[in-house]
Structures are given as structure tokens and as C-alpha cells.
Amino acid sequence: MRLLSRPFHPRLSTTLSLIVFGLLLFMGLITWLVVPLLTDIHDNSRQTREQHLPEIVNNQRLALKIEKISGYLNTIYWSQHARQERNSRLQAQVLIQSFMLEQVPYLATATVKSLETIRLLINLRNLQRERMAQVASLSAALPLPASLPAGSPRTRLQRDITAFRLRLSSLALNEVRWDQLAADLSALRRQLQDAARGLPAPAAEPLARRQQTLDEVALRLQEMSALNRQAERLLHDGREQLEQVANYLTTDAALQVQQLNGDIGTNARAVAGYTYALIGVMAVMSLLLFRALQHFMLRPVEASVAGLRAIERGGDSQVRLPPVLFSELNTICRAVEDYSALTRDLRKVNDALHRLSQQDGLTGLANRRCFDESLLQELVRVRRHRSPLALLMLDIDYFKQLNDRLGHVSGDECLKALAAVLSRLSQRPGELAARYGGEEFVLILPGCSPEQCLQLAERIRAAVAALCLPAANGERNAEIRFTVSIGVAWTDGGEPPSPDDFIQRTDRALYQAKLAGRNRVRAEWEPATAANASVQARPVAIEAPWRRVL
């Protein structure tokens, strides 16, 4: 803030003056360039109104003619009467001749092609009518003569021939398709052959003639189908030609010019207004420039102060500051970011060191320091809440001989295996397994009854006795088996002992387990109270067979 209270440096004031002068010069240049552009916009508006609009109106009129010609082409294709086709052709010819008066060679050529397409389509329809008349004449000779012997095959054949003739008579010219009629013709031919089979030659001759007639009908129908396909191609080509002409007449450029015709004058006046507004805005911005620079200088300082306060509060996230216009302030902001990153890294290192100070390096359990703190806290909780507390102390039997015979590597493996058993069997909230020193381990059990303490101690003893570890000294088929002796001490919700007294009681119980032959569980309770009157104030033992296998 002391830095912000000082006046601007003379060099900075000169720089700002140059910036303001440059802005004024820029505004003058903009004005000098915009005025000719406005004049050009006015001229283009007049040219659009006098030249382009009449052309667009004429193109719209010609496009309507093209649509009518396309309608006449469709009428000729779908029509079933020659007179209607002729009238449509004459009307289309009149419209197409009107395109000849336009001084556009493309329009004249394209419309002449459309007229030729219409003529070809009419010729195809006339040829189809001739073929259809021949089909009708031939199909009239298909009914069977009365001289044929009567019977169900003859009756069925007569019925199918009548149905086929009715179907042919109901078909329009453009509906004749060979693939749709071939199956019916083949079925009639097979029925004629079946009817002629077994008849004498004089009686079968009428059926043979009708087979020949049926073949001629099939030939004419194939020609009709081919003519229909050719007519469809002509219709498709004619539509494409007319569509190209319509696209030529109604282009996007013409539509844009039509829209600009009414708006171009308004846009020209708007551009002039915007130009004057821009000049005014630039002038106001020049007056506010000093205030803006103060803002650009003050905001990074405030952000840096906020970042330092966030670092002081001890947040986990790293402080990120936005980039700054001035290099000096940007250097300060980046230094704050670096300081934030360094502080966060130091906090992480301190946390890691604290965890290491509370953890045993070999077994991963809590170390002696963590155990002492936890035991003191639990005893304070016992005094406050009147809750029971138990303490187990374990010692590996004959650990020195095991190290001397198999080496310290095997001894370390035994310590790790025992730590794994303790971690697995002490999962309740508040329970803590720790390495007390050497081969001795302790286990804090809050809120546990005497029976539960003894059961857990026996489970630990049995789980350790069941362990079988491979030897690490290279001996083949060598196994390591070891046992533990466990001492248990317990206090009820009365006045708790001191940490040293509690540990001494547990150590005495462990010593009793050693004297009893090891691989034992011994417990030493405090004097009986009303809460545990059933428990004897004497050492309690859980006997178990002991064996030592290396």
C-alpha cells in the first residue's frame, strides 16, 4: 500500500501520454478510412435499386414459367389421352418460345432442350398406344373355343385368361411393367400346355394357336415396359434441365441483393453513427486510462496479500495468481506462488517425519513413543469415562537362540510375522499394537472385558504357534516355528493406575508366563471391585502345550 500511495513515475506518465496520443491518431485514421467507405455504400445502394432489383424481378417471372413448363412435362408423362398431351405440348412450346426473346443464350438453349424432351416423350406415348392396341387385339383371341371338352382345367384356364385380360385393360400406359406381368404369362402358358397334353392333334391345335398369341402378347408387353423405362429417363432428364434453369434464375446472390436493397441505406447511416460513437468511446477510454492502470497495479498487490494470508492459514492447495501486466508485479506474484509451493512441500515433509516418528521401521507398527502417548491418553479416558482398559505384553520365546542359530534376517522375519498377526487381530477402534522394544510387543485394548482379553490373548498365542516361516539362511527344507508368552493386565472403571504401574503389572504377568514354561498366557488383575467381583485377585493362567521347532 505504501507503493500505491506514491505518485506515478515521470517515465510512466510519459508512456501514458504517448499511448493517449497514439489512440487519438488511431481514431483520426479510422475516420479518414470510414468516410470513403460510407460513400461507396451509398453508391452501391443506388446501383442495387436501379439495376439489380429489376433483374431479380425478371428472374422471378422466368422462374414461374419454368415451373409451368415442369408441370406440363409431368402432365404429359402421367396423361392417358393424346389430346391432353397435345394441349400441354402447345402451351409449353409457347412458354419456351418466350425465352427466345431473352438475351440470355443459356436460357434459350436449356429451354429448347426441354421442348425436345417433351416431343420425345409424346412420341413414346403414341408408340405405347399403338403397342397397347396390338396387345388388346391379340388378347381378344385368347378365350378358349367352345369346342374344347368341358372340365375343371378348362374352366380354370378360361377364368385366368379373363382375369389377365381385365388386368391388361385396367393398366395405364405408364403402369405396364414386364417384371409384374411375366409371372401371369408364364402361368397361362403352363396351363395351355397342360390342357393340350393328352388331346388329339385336331383338338390341341386351338390351344397351340393361343400359345403363339400369348407369345406375341408377351413380346408387345416387353416393348411397352422398355418404352416406359425410356419415358422415365426422359422425365428425369427433363426435370434436371428445368431445375438447373430454375437454380440459375434464383441464386443466393440475387436473394442477398434483394435483402440488401432495403437495408443498405439504413446500414450506411448506422455505420456513420457507430463511427462517431466509437470516437466518443475512445475519448472516454483515454480519460479513464489512468484509473485503469491503477486498477491493474492494485489488483495484483491485493491478490498477493490474499495469497500470503492463505499460506498463513495453512491450506492444502497451492496459491495461484493471475498473470500481471507489469513485469515487476508479475515477479512478486510468481514469488508468492513459489513460496506457497515451498510451504506446502515443507508441510508434507513435516507430516511424513511425524508419521515416521510414530512408526517402527521394521514391523510397521507403532513405536515406543507412540505407545507411551496412546497409553497415557487411554488412561485419562478411563478416569473420565469410567471405562475398562486392558494391556497385553508379548515376548518371543528363545528369540536370542533363534537369532544365533538362523541369523538376524530370520529373526527380523519372525518379528514381521508377529506384527502381521497383531495387526490382523486388533482391528477395533481404539486398539493399538506397538513394538515395545526388541522382541517385545504390546497391545492396548480399550473397553474390553477380562474374558475378551483372555480370549484375544489365546487367539494371538495360537496364531503365532501356527506360523511356519521359511528359513533365510539357505538351508533346504528348513522351517521356522516360534511361540510367544503373553502377559495381560486389566483395570476396571475405577481409579486407574499410572502408566508405569500398569506396564509393571503387565510385565509381571509376562514374567509369570515365562516361568511357567513359555508359550503361555498369564493375567494379573487389580483387586476385585463391585464391577468384577467374580474375578479372583490372583494370577489367571491359560495353559497351552509348548513346542519349539526351528
Coordinates of C-alpha atoms in Angstrom, one line a residue:
M1 CA 0.0 0.0 0.0
R2 CA 3.0 2.3 0.6
L3 CA 4.0 1.7 -3.0
L4 CA 0.5 2.6 -4.3
S5 CA 0.4 5.8 -2.3
R6 CA 3.4 7.3 -4.2
P7 CA 2.7 9.3 -7.3
F8 CA 3.4 7.9 -10.8
H9 CA 6.9 7.9 -12.0
P10 CA 7.7 10.6 -14.6
R11 CA 8.7 7.9 -17.2
L12 CA 5.4 6.2 -16.7
S13 CA 3.5 9.4 -17.2
T14 CA 5.3 10.0 -20.5
T15 CA 4.5 6.5 -21.6
L16 CA 0.8 7.1 -20.8
S17 CA 0.8 10.3 -22.8
L18 CA 2.3 8.6 -25.8
I19 CA -0.5 5.9 -25.5
V20 CA -3.2 8.6 -25.4
F21 CA -1.6 10.4 -28.5
G22 CA -1.5 7.1 -30.3
L23 CA -5.2 6.4 -29.6
L24 CA -6.1 9.9 -30.9
L25 CA -4.1 9.3 -34.0
F26 CA -5.8 5.9 -34.5
M27 CA -9.2 7.4 -34.2
G28 CA -8.3 10.0 -36.8
L29 CA -7.1 7.3 -39.2
I30 CA -10.4 5.4 -38.6
T31 CA -12.4 8.5 -39.5
W32 CA -10.3 9.0 -42.7
L33 CA -10.9 5.4 -43.8
V34 CA -14.6 5.2 -42.9
V35 CA -15.9 8.2 -44.8
P36 CA -15.0 6.9 -48.2
L37 CA -16.5 3.5 -47.3
L38 CA -19.8 5.2 -46.5
T39 CA -19.8 6.9 -49.9
D40 CA -19.2 3.6 -51.6
I41 CA -22.1 2.1 -49.6
H42 CA -24.4 4.8 -50.8
D43 CA -23.4 4.3 -54.5
N44 CA -23.9 0.5 -54.2
S45 CA -27.4 1.1 -52.8
R46 CA -28.4 3.2 -55.7
Q47 CA -26.9 0.7 -58.2
T48 CA -28.8 -2.1 -56.5
R49 CA -32.1 -0.2 -56.6
E50 CA -31.7 0.7 -60.3
Q51 CA -30.1 -2.4 -61.7
H52 CA -30.2 -5.5 -59.6
L53 CA -33.8 -5.3 -58.4
P54 CA -35.3 -5.3 -62.0
E55 CA -33.1 -8.3 -62.9
I56 CA -34.3 -10.2 -59.8
V57 CA -37.9 -9.4 -60.6
N58 CA -37.4 -10.6 -64.2
N59 CA -35.7 -13.8 -63.0
Q60 CA -38.6 -14.5 -60.7
R61 CA -41.0 -14.1 -63.6
L62 CA -38.9 -16.6 -65.7
A63 CA -38.7 -19.0 -62.8
L64 CA -42.5 -19.1 -62.7
K65 CA -42.5 -20.0 -66.4
I66 CA -40.0 -22.8 -65.7
E67 CA -42.3 -24.2 -63.0
K68 CA -45.2 -24.2 -65.5
I69 CA -43.1 -26.0 -68.1
S70 CA -42.2 -28.6 -65.5
G71 CA -45.9 -29.0 -64.7
Y72 CA -46.7 -29.6 -68.4
L73 CA -43.9 -32.2 -68.6
N74 CA -45.4 -34.1 -65.7
T75 CA -48.9 -33.8 -67.3
I76 CA -47.6 -35.4 -70.5
Y77 CA -45.9 -38.2 -68.6
W78 CA -49.0 -39.1 -66.5
S79 CA -51.7 -38.3 -69.0
Q80 CA -53.6 -41.1 -70.7
H81 CA -55.2 -39.0 -73.5
A82 CA -53.4 -37.8 -76.6
R83 CA -55.4 -34.6 -76.8
Q84 CA -54.4 -33.6 -73.4
E85 CA -50.8 -34.3 -74.2
R86 CA -51.0 -32.2 -77.3
N87 CA -52.5 -29.2 -75.5
S88 CA -49.8 -29.4 -72.8
R89 CA -47.1 -29.5 -75.5
L90 CA -48.5 -26.5 -77.3
Q91 CA -48.7 -24.5 -74.0
A92 CA -45.1 -25.5 -73.1
Q93 CA -43.9 -24.5 -76.6
V94 CA -45.4 -21.0 -76.2
L95 CA -43.6 -20.5 -72.9
I96 CA -40.4 -21.9 -74.3
Q97 CA -40.5 -19.6 -77.3
S98 CA -40.9 -16.6 -74.9
F99 CA -37.4 -17.5 -73.6
M100 CA -36.0 -16.9 -77.1
L101 CA -36.8 -13.2 -76.6
E102 CA -34.5 -13.1 -73.6
Q103 CA -30.9 -12.1 -74.4
V104 CA -29.5 -15.0 -72.4
P105 CA -28.1 -17.8 -74.6
Y106 CA -28.1 -20.3 -71.7
L107 CA -31.8 -19.9 -71.1
A108 CA -32.7 -20.3 -74.8
T109 CA -30.5 -23.5 -75.2
A110 CA -31.8 -25.1 -72.0
T111 CA -35.5 -24.5 -72.8
V112 CA -35.1 -25.8 -76.3
K113 CA -33.7 -29.0 -74.9
S114 CA -36.7 -29.2 -72.6
L115 CA -39.0 -28.8 -75.6
E116 CA -37.2 -31.6 -77.4
T117 CA -37.6 -33.8 -74.3
I118 CA -41.4 -33.1 -74.4
R119 CA -41.6 -34.1 -78.0
L120 CA -39.7 -37.3 -77.5
L121 CA -42.0 -38.1 -74.5
I122 CA -45.1 -37.6 -76.6
N123 CA -43.7 -39.8 -79.4
L124 CA -43.1 -42.5 -76.9
R125 CA -46.6 -42.3 -75.6
N126 CA -48.0 -42.6 -79.1
L127 CA -45.9 -45.6 -79.8
Q128 CA -47.1 -47.1 -76.5
R129 CA -50.7 -46.6 -77.5
E130 CA -50.0 -48.5 -80.8
R131 CA -48.5 -51.3 -78.8
M132 CA -51.3 -51.3 -76.3
A133 CA -53.9 -51.5 -79.2
Q134 CA -52.0 -54.5 -80.6
V135 CA -52.0 -56.1 -77.1
A136 CA -55.7 -55.6 -76.8
S137 CA -56.3 -57.1 -80.3
L138 CA -54.2 -60.1 -79.5
S139 CA -55.7 -60.7 -76.1
A140 CA -59.2 -60.7 -77.7
A141 CA -58.3 -64.0 -79.4
L142 CA -57.1 -65.7 -76.1
P143 CA -60.5 -67.0 -74.8
L144 CA -61.0 -70.8 -75.4
P145 CA -63.3 -72.1 -78.1
A146 CA -66.5 -73.9 -77.1
S147 CA -65.5 -77.0 -79.0
L148 CA -62.9 -78.0 -76.3
P149 CA -64.1 -80.6 -73.9
A150 CA -65.5 -79.2 -70.7
G151 CA -64.0 -79.8 -67.3
S152 CA -62.4 -78.1 -64.3
P153 CA -59.0 -77.4 -66.0
R154 CA -60.7 -75.7 -69.0
T155 CA -62.9 -73.7 -66.6
R156 CA -59.9 -72.6 -64.6
L157 CA -57.9 -71.7 -67.7
Q158 CA -60.9 -69.7 -69.1
R159 CA -61.1 -67.8 -65.7
D160 CA -57.4 -67.0 -65.6
I161 CA -57.5 -65.7 -69.2
T162 CA -60.4 -63.5 -68.5
A163 CA -58.7 -62.1 -65.3
F164 CA -55.5 -61.4 -67.3
R165 CA -57.4 -59.5 -70.0
L166 CA -59.2 -57.5 -67.3
R167 CA -55.9 -56.6 -65.7
L168 CA -54.4 -55.5 -69.1
S169 CA -57.4 -53.3 -69.8
S170 CA -57.1 -51.6 -66.4
L171 CA -53.4 -50.8 -66.7
A172 CA -52.4 -47.2 -67.7
L173 CA -49.6 -46.7 -70.2
N174 CA -47.0 -45.8 -67.6
E175 CA -48.0 -48.8 -65.4
V176 CA -47.0 -51.6 -67.8
R177 CA -44.0 -53.4 -66.2
W178 CA -42.8 -56.6 -67.6
D179 CA -41.5 -57.9 -64.2
Q180 CA -45.0 -57.6 -62.9
L181 CA -46.7 -59.4 -65.8
A182 CA -44.2 -62.1 -66.6
A183 CA -45.4 -64.4 -63.8
D184 CA -49.0 -64.3 -65.1
L185 CA -48.0 -65.0 -68.7
S186 CA -45.8 -67.9 -67.6
A187 CA -48.7 -69.4 -65.6
L188 CA -51.1 -69.1 -68.6
R189 CA -48.5 -70.7 -70.9
R190 CA -48.1 -73.7 -68.5
Q191 CA -51.9 -74.1 -68.2
L192 CA -52.3 -74.1 -72.0
Q193 CA -49.5 -76.8 -72.2
D194 CA -51.2 -78.9 -69.5
A195 CA -54.6 -78.5 -71.3
A196 CA -53.1 -79.6 -74.6
R197 CA -51.4 -82.6 -73.1
G198 CA -53.3 -85.8 -73.8
L199 CA -55.6 -84.3 -76.5
P200 CA -55.5 -85.4 -80.2
A201 CA -53.8 -83.1 -82.7
P202 CA -57.0 -81.6 -84.1
A203 CA -58.3 -80.7 -80.6
A204 CA -54.9 -79.4 -79.4
E205 CA -54.4 -77.1 -82.4
P206 CA -56.6 -74.2 -81.0
L207 CA -54.5 -74.3 -77.8
A208 CA -51.3 -74.1 -79.8
R209 CA -52.5 -71.0 -81.6
R210 CA -53.3 -69.4 -78.3
Q211 CA -49.8 -70.2 -77.1
Q212 CA -48.4 -68.3 -80.1
T213 CA -50.8 -65.4 -79.4
L214 CA -49.7 -65.4 -75.8
D215 CA -46.0 -65.2 -77.0
E216 CA -46.9 -62.2 -79.2
V217 CA -48.6 -60.5 -76.3
A218 CA -45.5 -61.1 -74.1
L219 CA -43.3 -59.5 -76.9
R220 CA -45.5 -56.4 -77.1
L221 CA -45.6 -56.1 -73.3
Q222 CA -41.8 -56.3 -73.1
E223 CA -41.7 -53.5 -75.7
M224 CA -44.2 -51.5 -73.6
S225 CA -42.1 -52.0 -70.5
A226 CA -38.9 -50.8 -72.3
L227 CA -40.7 -47.7 -73.6
N228 CA -41.8 -46.9 -70.0
R229 CA -38.3 -47.1 -68.8
Q230 CA -37.2 -44.8 -71.6
A231 CA -40.0 -42.4 -70.7
E232 CA -38.9 -42.3 -67.1
R233 CA -35.4 -41.4 -68.2
L234 CA -36.7 -38.6 -70.3
L235 CA -38.8 -37.3 -67.4
H236 CA -35.8 -37.4 -65.1
D237 CA -33.6 -35.6 -67.6
G238 CA -36.2 -33.0 -68.3
R239 CA -36.7 -32.3 -64.7
E240 CA -33.0 -31.9 -64.1
Q241 CA -32.7 -29.5 -67.1
L242 CA -35.6 -27.4 -65.7
E243 CA -34.2 -27.5 -62.2
Q244 CA -30.8 -26.2 -63.4
V245 CA -32.5 -23.3 -65.2
A246 CA -34.5 -22.5 -62.0
N247 CA -31.4 -22.6 -59.9
Y248 CA -29.7 -20.3 -62.4
L249 CA -32.6 -17.8 -62.1
T250 CA -33.0 -17.9 -58.3
T251 CA -29.5 -17.8 -56.9
D252 CA -28.4 -16.9 -53.4
A253 CA -26.7 -13.7 -54.7
A254 CA -29.9 -12.4 -56.0
L255 CA -31.7 -13.1 -52.7
Q256 CA -28.9 -11.3 -50.9
V257 CA -29.1 -8.3 -53.1
Q258 CA -32.9 -8.2 -52.6
Q259 CA -32.4 -8.1 -48.9
L260 CA -29.7 -5.5 -49.0
N261 CA -31.9 -3.2 -51.2
G262 CA -34.0 -2.1 -48.2
D263 CA -31.3 -2.3 -45.6
I264 CA -28.2 -0.8 -47.2
G265 CA -29.2 2.8 -46.7
T266 CA -30.0 2.2 -43.0
N267 CA -26.7 0.3 -42.6
A268 CA -24.8 3.2 -44.1
R269 CA -26.3 5.6 -41.6
A270 CA -25.7 3.1 -38.8
V271 CA -22.1 2.8 -39.7
A272 CA -21.7 6.6 -39.6
G273 CA -23.4 6.6 -36.1
Y274 CA -21.2 3.8 -34.9
T275 CA -18.1 5.6 -36.1
Y276 CA -19.0 8.7 -34.1
A277 CA -19.9 6.5 -31.1
L278 CA -16.5 4.8 -31.4
I279 CA -14.7 8.1 -31.4
G280 CA -16.6 9.1 -28.2
V281 CA -15.9 5.8 -26.5
M282 CA -12.2 6.1 -27.3
A283 CA -12.1 9.6 -25.9
V284 CA -13.8 8.4 -22.7
M285 CA -11.4 5.4 -22.5
S286 CA -8.5 7.9 -22.8
L287 CA -9.7 9.8 -19.8
L288 CA -10.2 6.6 -17.8
L289 CA -6.8 5.2 -18.7
F290 CA -5.1 6.3 -15.5
R291 CA -7.8 4.8 -13.4
A292 CA -7.5 1.5 -15.3
L293 CA -3.7 1.4 -14.7
Q294 CA -4.2 2.0 -11.0
H295 CA -6.6 -0.9 -11.1
F296 CA -4.1 -3.1 -12.9
M297 CA -1.5 -2.3 -10.4
L298 CA -3.6 -2.6 -7.3
R299 CA -5.3 -5.9 -8.1
P300 CA -2.1 -7.9 -8.2
V301 CA -0.9 -6.5 -4.9
E302 CA -4.3 -7.4 -3.3
A303 CA -4.1 -10.9 -4.8
S304 CA -0.6 -11.3 -3.4
V305 CA -1.7 -10.3 0.1
A306 CA -4.6 -12.7 -0.1
G307 CA -2.2 -15.5 -1.2
L308 CA 0.1 -14.8 1.8
R309 CA -2.9 -14.9 4.1
A310 CA -3.9 -18.2 2.6
I311 CA -0.4 -19.6 3.2
E312 CA -0.6 -18.4 6.8
R313 CA -3.9 -20.2 7.3
G314 CA -2.2 -23.4 6.1
G315 CA -4.4 -24.6 3.3
D316 CA -3.5 -27.7 1.3
S317 CA -4.0 -26.1 -2.1
Q318 CA -1.2 -24.1 -3.8
V319 CA -1.8 -20.4 -4.3
R320 CA -2.3 -19.5 -8.0
L321 CA -2.3 -15.8 -9.0
P322 CA -3.4 -14.5 -12.4
P323 CA -0.8 -13.1 -14.8
V324 CA 0.0 -9.4 -14.4
L325 CA 0.6 -6.7 -17.0
F326 CA 3.7 -5.2 -15.3
S327 CA 6.8 -7.4 -15.1
E328 CA 7.8 -6.1 -11.6
L329 CA 4.4 -7.0 -10.1
N330 CA 4.4 -10.3 -12.0
T331 CA 7.7 -11.2 -10.4
I332 CA 6.2 -10.6 -7.0
C333 CA 3.1 -12.7 -7.8
R334 CA 5.3 -15.6 -9.0
A335 CA 7.4 -15.3 -5.9
V336 CA 4.3 -15.7 -3.8
E337 CA 3.3 -18.8 -5.8
D338 CA 6.8 -20.3 -5.3
Y339 CA 6.6 -19.5 -1.6
S340 CA 3.2 -21.3 -1.4
A341 CA 4.6 -24.3 -3.2
L342 CA 7.6 -24.4 -0.8
T343 CA 5.4 -24.1 2.3
R344 CA 3.2 -26.9 1.1
D345 CA 6.2 -29.2 0.4
L346 CA 7.6 -28.4 3.9
R347 CA 4.2 -29.2 5.4
K348 CA 4.2 -32.5 3.6
V349 CA 7.7 -33.3 4.8
N350 CA 6.8 -32.5 8.4
D351 CA 3.8 -34.7 8.2
A352 CA 5.9 -37.6 6.8
L353 CA 8.5 -37.0 9.6
H354 CA 5.8 -37.1 12.2
R355 CA 4.5 -40.4 10.8
L356 CA 8.0 -41.8 10.8
S357 CA 8.5 -40.7 14.4
Q358 CA 5.4 -42.6 15.4
Q359 CA 6.1 -45.8 13.5
D360 CA 8.5 -48.7 13.9
G361 CA 10.7 -49.0 10.8
L362 CA 10.9 -52.8 10.7
T363 CA 7.4 -54.0 11.6
G364 CA 5.3 -51.0 10.6
L365 CA 3.6 -51.0 14.0
A366 CA 3.5 -48.0 16.3
N367 CA 6.9 -47.4 18.1
R368 CA 7.6 -46.9 21.8
R369 CA 6.9 -43.1 21.7
C370 CA 3.5 -43.6 20.1
F371 CA 2.7 -46.3 22.6
D372 CA 3.5 -44.1 25.6
E373 CA 1.4 -41.3 24.3
S374 CA -1.6 -43.6 23.4
L375 CA -1.4 -45.4 26.8
L376 CA -1.5 -42.0 28.7
Q377 CA -4.5 -40.9 26.6
E378 CA -6.4 -44.1 27.3
L379 CA -5.7 -43.9 31.0
V380 CA -7.0 -40.3 31.0
R381 CA -10.1 -41.6 29.2
V382 CA -10.6 -44.4 31.7
R383 CA -10.5 -41.8 34.5
R384 CA -13.0 -39.5 32.7
H385 CA -15.5 -42.1 31.4
R386 CA -15.0 -45.0 33.9
S387 CA -14.4 -47.5 31.1
P388 CA -12.3 -50.6 31.4
L389 CA -8.8 -50.9 29.8
A390 CA -6.6 -53.9 29.1
L391 CA -2.9 -54.1 28.2
L392 CA -1.2 -57.2 26.6
M393 CA 2.6 -57.6 26.5
L394 CA 4.1 -60.3 24.3
D395 CA 7.6 -61.7 24.1
I396 CA 9.1 -64.2 21.6
D397 CA 10.3 -67.3 23.4
Y398 CA 14.0 -68.1 23.0
F399 CA 14.5 -65.2 20.5
K400 CA 18.2 -64.9 21.2
Q401 CA 18.9 -68.6 20.4
L402 CA 16.8 -68.2 17.2
N403 CA 19.0 -65.2 16.1
D404 CA 22.2 -67.1 17.0
R405 CA 21.2 -70.2 15.1
L406 CA 19.4 -68.9 12.0
G407 CA 20.7 -65.3 11.8
H408 CA 19.3 -61.9 12.3
V409 CA 17.5 -61.9 9.0
S410 CA 15.3 -64.8 10.1
G411 CA 14.8 -63.1 13.4
D412 CA 13.5 -60.0 11.6
E413 CA 11.1 -62.2 9.6
C414 CA 9.8 -63.5 12.8
L415 CA 9.2 -60.0 14.1
K416 CA 7.4 -59.0 11.0
A417 CA 5.2 -62.1 11.1
L418 CA 4.3 -61.5 14.7
A419 CA 3.5 -57.8 13.8
A420 CA 1.2 -59.0 11.0
V421 CA -0.7 -61.3 13.4
L422 CA -1.2 -58.4 15.9
S423 CA -2.4 -56.1 13.1
R424 CA -4.9 -58.6 11.9
L425 CA -6.3 -59.4 15.3
S426 CA -6.5 -55.8 16.6
Q427 CA -8.9 -54.1 14.2
R428 CA -11.4 -52.5 16.6
P429 CA -11.4 -48.7 17.0
G430 CA -9.0 -47.5 19.7
E431 CA -6.9 -50.7 19.7
L432 CA -3.2 -50.1 19.2
A433 CA -0.4 -52.7 18.5
A434 CA 3.1 -51.4 19.1
R435 CA 6.7 -52.7 19.3
Y436 CA 7.8 -52.1 22.8
G437 CA 11.5 -52.9 22.2
G438 CA 13.5 -55.8 20.8
E439 CA 11.2 -58.8 20.6
E440 CA 8.6 -57.4 22.9
F441 CA 5.3 -56.1 21.7
V442 CA 2.3 -54.5 23.5
L443 CA -1.3 -54.2 22.7
I444 CA -3.8 -51.6 24.1
L445 CA -7.4 -52.9 24.3
P446 CA -9.9 -50.2 25.5
G447 CA -13.4 -51.2 26.5
C448 CA -12.5 -54.9 26.8
S449 CA -13.8 -57.3 29.5
P450 CA -11.4 -59.8 31.2
E451 CA -12.9 -62.7 29.3
Q452 CA -12.5 -60.9 26.0
C453 CA -8.8 -60.0 26.9
L454 CA -8.0 -63.7 27.6
Q455 CA -9.8 -64.9 24.5
L456 CA -7.9 -62.5 22.3
A457 CA -4.6 -63.3 24.0
E458 CA -5.2 -67.0 23.4
R459 CA -6.0 -66.3 19.8
I460 CA -2.8 -64.4 19.3
R461 CA -0.8 -67.2 21.0
A462 CA -2.4 -69.9 18.9
A463 CA -2.0 -67.9 15.7
V464 CA 1.7 -67.4 16.4
A465 CA 2.3 -71.0 17.3
A466 CA 0.7 -72.0 13.9
L467 CA 3.1 -69.8 11.9
C468 CA 5.6 -71.6 9.6
L469 CA 8.3 -69.4 8.0
P470 CA 11.0 -70.4 5.6
A471 CA 14.5 -70.2 6.9
A472 CA 16.6 -67.3 5.5
N473 CA 20.0 -69.0 6.0
G474 CA 19.9 -71.0 2.8
E475 CA 19.2 -74.4 4.4
R476 CA 16.9 -76.6 2.3
N477 CA 13.5 -77.7 3.8
A478 CA 14.3 -75.6 6.9
E479 CA 11.3 -74.1 8.6
I480 CA 11.0 -71.6 11.5
R481 CA 8.4 -72.0 14.1
F482 CA 8.3 -69.9 17.3
T483 CA 6.0 -69.2 20.2
V484 CA 5.2 -66.2 22.4
S485 CA 4.5 -65.7 26.0
I486 CA 1.8 -63.2 26.8
G487 CA 1.1 -61.2 30.0
V488 CA -2.3 -59.5 30.5
A489 CA -3.2 -56.7 32.8
W490 CA -6.7 -55.1 33.2
T491 CA -8.2 -52.2 35.0
D492 CA -11.9 -51.5 35.6
G493 CA -13.6 -48.1 35.5
G494 CA -12.3 -47.2 39.0
E495 CA -9.2 -45.1 39.7
P496 CA -6.8 -46.2 37.0
P497 CA -3.1 -46.9 37.7
S498 CA -0.3 -44.8 36.4
P499 CA 1.3 -45.8 33.1
D500 CA 4.4 -47.2 34.8
D501 CA 2.3 -49.2 37.3
F502 CA 0.2 -50.6 34.5
I503 CA 3.2 -51.6 32.4
Q504 CA 4.9 -53.2 35.5
R505 CA 1.8 -55.3 36.2
T506 CA 1.7 -56.5 32.6
D507 CA 5.4 -57.2 32.7
R508 CA 5.0 -59.3 35.9
A509 CA 2.2 -61.3 34.2
L510 CA 4.6 -61.8 31.2
Y511 CA 7.4 -62.9 33.6
Q512 CA 5.0 -65.4 35.2
A513 CA 4.2 -66.8 31.7
K514 CA 8.0 -67.2 31.1
L515 CA 8.5 -69.0 34.4
A516 CA 5.5 -71.3 33.7
G517 CA 7.3 -72.7 30.7
R518 CA 6.7 -70.2 28.0
N519 CA 4.0 -70.3 25.3
R520 CA 1.6 -69.4 28.0
V521 CA -0.9 -66.6 28.8
R522 CA -0.8 -65.1 32.3
A523 CA -3.0 -62.4 33.6
E524 CA -2.8 -60.2 36.7
W525 CA -6.0 -58.4 37.7
E526 CA -6.3 -55.5 40.1
P527 CA -8.2 -56.1 43.4
A528 CA -11.8 -57.1 42.9
T529 CA -14.4 -54.4 42.8
A530 CA -18.2 -54.4 42.6
A531 CA -17.9 -54.5 38.8
N532 CA -15.7 -57.6 38.6
A533 CA -16.3 -59.4 41.9
S534 CA -16.3 -62.7 40.1
V535 CA -12.7 -62.3 39.1
Q536 CA -10.2 -63.7 41.5
A537 CA -7.4 -61.3 42.6
R538 CA -4.8 -63.8 41.7
P539 CA -2.9 -64.6 38.6
V540 CA -5.0 -66.4 36.0
A541 CA -3.3 -68.8 33.6
I542 CA -4.4 -70.3 30.3
E543 CA -2.3 -73.4 29.9
A544 CA -1.3 -74.5 26.4
P545 CA 1.2 -77.0 25.1
W546 CA 4.5 -75.5 24.1
R547 CA 6.8 -76.7 21.5
R548 CA 9.8 -75.2 19.9
V549 CA 10.6 -76.1 16.3
L550 CA 13.2 -74.5 14.2

